[in-house]
PDB file of C-alpha atoms in Angstrom:
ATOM      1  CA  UNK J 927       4.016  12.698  -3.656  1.00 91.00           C
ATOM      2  CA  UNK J 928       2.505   9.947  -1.631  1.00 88.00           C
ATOM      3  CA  UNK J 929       5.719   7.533  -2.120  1.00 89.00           C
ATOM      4  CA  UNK J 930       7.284  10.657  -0.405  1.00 92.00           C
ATOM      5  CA  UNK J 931       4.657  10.700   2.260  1.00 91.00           C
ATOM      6  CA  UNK J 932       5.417   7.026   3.177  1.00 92.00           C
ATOM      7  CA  UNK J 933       8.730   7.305   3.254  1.00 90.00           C
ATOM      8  CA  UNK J 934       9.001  10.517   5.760  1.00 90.00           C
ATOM      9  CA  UNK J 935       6.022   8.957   7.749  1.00 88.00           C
ATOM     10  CA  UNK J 936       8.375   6.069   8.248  1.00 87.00           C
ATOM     11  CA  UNK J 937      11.450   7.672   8.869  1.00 87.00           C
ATOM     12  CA  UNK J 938       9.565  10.046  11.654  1.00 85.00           C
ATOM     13  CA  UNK J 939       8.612   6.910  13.196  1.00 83.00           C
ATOM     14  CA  UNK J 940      11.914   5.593  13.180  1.00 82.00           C
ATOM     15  CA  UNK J 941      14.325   8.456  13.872  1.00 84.00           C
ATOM     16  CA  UNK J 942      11.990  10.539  15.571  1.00 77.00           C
ATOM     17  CA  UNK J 943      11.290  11.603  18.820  1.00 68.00           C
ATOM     18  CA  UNK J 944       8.117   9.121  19.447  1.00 71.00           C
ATOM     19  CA  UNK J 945       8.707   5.452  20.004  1.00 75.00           C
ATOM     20  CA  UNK J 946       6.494   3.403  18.100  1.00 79.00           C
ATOM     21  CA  UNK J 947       5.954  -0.115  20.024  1.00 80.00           C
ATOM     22  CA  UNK J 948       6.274  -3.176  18.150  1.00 82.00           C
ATOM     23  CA  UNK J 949       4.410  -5.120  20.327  1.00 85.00           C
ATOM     24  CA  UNK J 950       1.163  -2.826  19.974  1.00 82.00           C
ATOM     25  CA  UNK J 951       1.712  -2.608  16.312  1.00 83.00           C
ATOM     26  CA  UNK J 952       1.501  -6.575  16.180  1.00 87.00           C
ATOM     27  CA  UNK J 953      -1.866  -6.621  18.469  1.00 88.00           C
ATOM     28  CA  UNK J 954      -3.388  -4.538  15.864  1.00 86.00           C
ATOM     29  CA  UNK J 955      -2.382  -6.682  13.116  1.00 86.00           C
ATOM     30  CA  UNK J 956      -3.776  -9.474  14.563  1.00 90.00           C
ATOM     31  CA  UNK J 957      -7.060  -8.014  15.152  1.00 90.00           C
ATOM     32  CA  UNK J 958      -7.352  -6.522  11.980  1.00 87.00           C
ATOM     33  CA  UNK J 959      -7.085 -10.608  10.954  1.00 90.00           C
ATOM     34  CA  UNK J 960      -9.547 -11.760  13.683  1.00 91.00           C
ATOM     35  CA  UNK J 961     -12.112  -8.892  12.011  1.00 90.00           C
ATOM     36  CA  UNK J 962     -12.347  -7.193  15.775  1.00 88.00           C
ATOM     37  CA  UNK J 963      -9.866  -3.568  15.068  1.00 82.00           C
ATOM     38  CA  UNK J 964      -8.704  -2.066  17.931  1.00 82.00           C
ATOM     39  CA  UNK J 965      -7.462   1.489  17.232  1.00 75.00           C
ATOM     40  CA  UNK J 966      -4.741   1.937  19.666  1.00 79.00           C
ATOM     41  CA  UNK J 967      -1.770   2.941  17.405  1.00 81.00           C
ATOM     42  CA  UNK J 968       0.347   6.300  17.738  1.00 82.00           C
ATOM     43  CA  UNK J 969      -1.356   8.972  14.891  1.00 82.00           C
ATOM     44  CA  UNK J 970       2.201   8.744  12.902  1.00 83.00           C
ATOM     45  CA  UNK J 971       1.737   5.210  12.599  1.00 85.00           C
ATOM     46  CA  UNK J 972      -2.176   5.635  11.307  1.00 86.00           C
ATOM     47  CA  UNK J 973      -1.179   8.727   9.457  1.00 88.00           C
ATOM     48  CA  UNK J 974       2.023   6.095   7.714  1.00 89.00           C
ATOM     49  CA  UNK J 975      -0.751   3.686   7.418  1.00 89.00           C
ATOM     50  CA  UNK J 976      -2.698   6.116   5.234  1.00 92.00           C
ATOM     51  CA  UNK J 977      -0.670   6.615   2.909  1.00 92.00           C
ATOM     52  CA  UNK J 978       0.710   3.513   2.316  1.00 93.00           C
ATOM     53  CA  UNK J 979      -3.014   2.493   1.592  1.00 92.00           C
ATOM     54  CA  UNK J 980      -3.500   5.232  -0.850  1.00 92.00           C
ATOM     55  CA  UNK J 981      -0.356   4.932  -2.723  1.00 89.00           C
ATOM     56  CA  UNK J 982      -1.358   0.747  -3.264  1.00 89.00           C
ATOM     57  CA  UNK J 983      -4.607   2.223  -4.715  1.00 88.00           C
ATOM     58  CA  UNK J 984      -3.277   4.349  -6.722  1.00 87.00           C
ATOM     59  CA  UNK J 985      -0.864   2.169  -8.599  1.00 81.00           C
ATOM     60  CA  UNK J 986      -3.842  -0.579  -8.449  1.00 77.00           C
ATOM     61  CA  UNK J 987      -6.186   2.066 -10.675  1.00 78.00           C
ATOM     62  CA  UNK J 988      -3.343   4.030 -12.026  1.00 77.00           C
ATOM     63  CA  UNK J 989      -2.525   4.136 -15.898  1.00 71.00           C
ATOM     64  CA  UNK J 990       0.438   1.073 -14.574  1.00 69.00           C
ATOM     65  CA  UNK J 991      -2.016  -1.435 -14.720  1.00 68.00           C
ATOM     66  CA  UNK J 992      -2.974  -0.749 -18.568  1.00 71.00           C
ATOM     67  CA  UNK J 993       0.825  -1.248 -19.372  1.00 70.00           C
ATOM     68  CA  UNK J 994       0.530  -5.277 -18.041  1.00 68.00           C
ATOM     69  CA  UNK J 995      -3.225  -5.467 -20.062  1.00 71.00           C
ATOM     70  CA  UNK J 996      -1.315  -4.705 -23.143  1.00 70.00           C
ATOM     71  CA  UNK J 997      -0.220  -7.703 -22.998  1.00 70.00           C
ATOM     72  CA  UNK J 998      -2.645 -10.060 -21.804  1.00 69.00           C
ATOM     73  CA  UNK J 999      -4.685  -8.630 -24.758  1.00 71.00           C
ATOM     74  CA  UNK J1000      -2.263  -8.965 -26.997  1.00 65.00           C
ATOM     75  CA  UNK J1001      -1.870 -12.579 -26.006  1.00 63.00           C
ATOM     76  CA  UNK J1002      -5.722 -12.987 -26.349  1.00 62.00           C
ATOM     77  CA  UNK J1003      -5.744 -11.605 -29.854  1.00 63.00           C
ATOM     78  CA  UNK J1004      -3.226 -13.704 -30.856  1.00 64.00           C
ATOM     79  CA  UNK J1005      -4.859 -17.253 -29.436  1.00 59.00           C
ATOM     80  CA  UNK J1006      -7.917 -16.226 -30.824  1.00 56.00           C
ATOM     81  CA  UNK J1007      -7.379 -14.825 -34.469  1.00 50.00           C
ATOM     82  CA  UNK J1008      -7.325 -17.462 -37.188  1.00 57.00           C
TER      83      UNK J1008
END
């Protein structure tokens, strides 16, 4: 569902009616790095935003992450057994 979100959030901003400027998109970037936000940014592009930030946390926390500690432990058991 929310790799579905993204991707229509993204397409609305590109094919639809609202132009999203580049330019303003950049500014906020850039303050987000200098730790001074500016909100200034169309809703679509907060709302794409969203749930691009939500679907990175929930492959971060998701049962994806146990697949790569499988093995990483079974490297560790294998170093350490005698």
């Amino acid at each position: 569902f929310l790799l579905v979100a993204v991707i229509t959030t993204g397409d609305l901003m590109r094919f639809g009616a609202g132009h999203v400027d580049l330019g303003a998109t950049r500014a906020w970037a850039a303050s987000l790095l200098t730790l001074s936000p500016i909100v200034a940014l169309p809703e679509a592009v907060l709302l794409h935003l969203f749930c691009a930030e939500l679907l990175v946390l929930y492959v971060a926390f998701s049962k994806l992450m146990h697949f790569g500690g499988f093995f990483l432990t079974f490297s560790l058991v294998k170093r350490t057994a005698p």
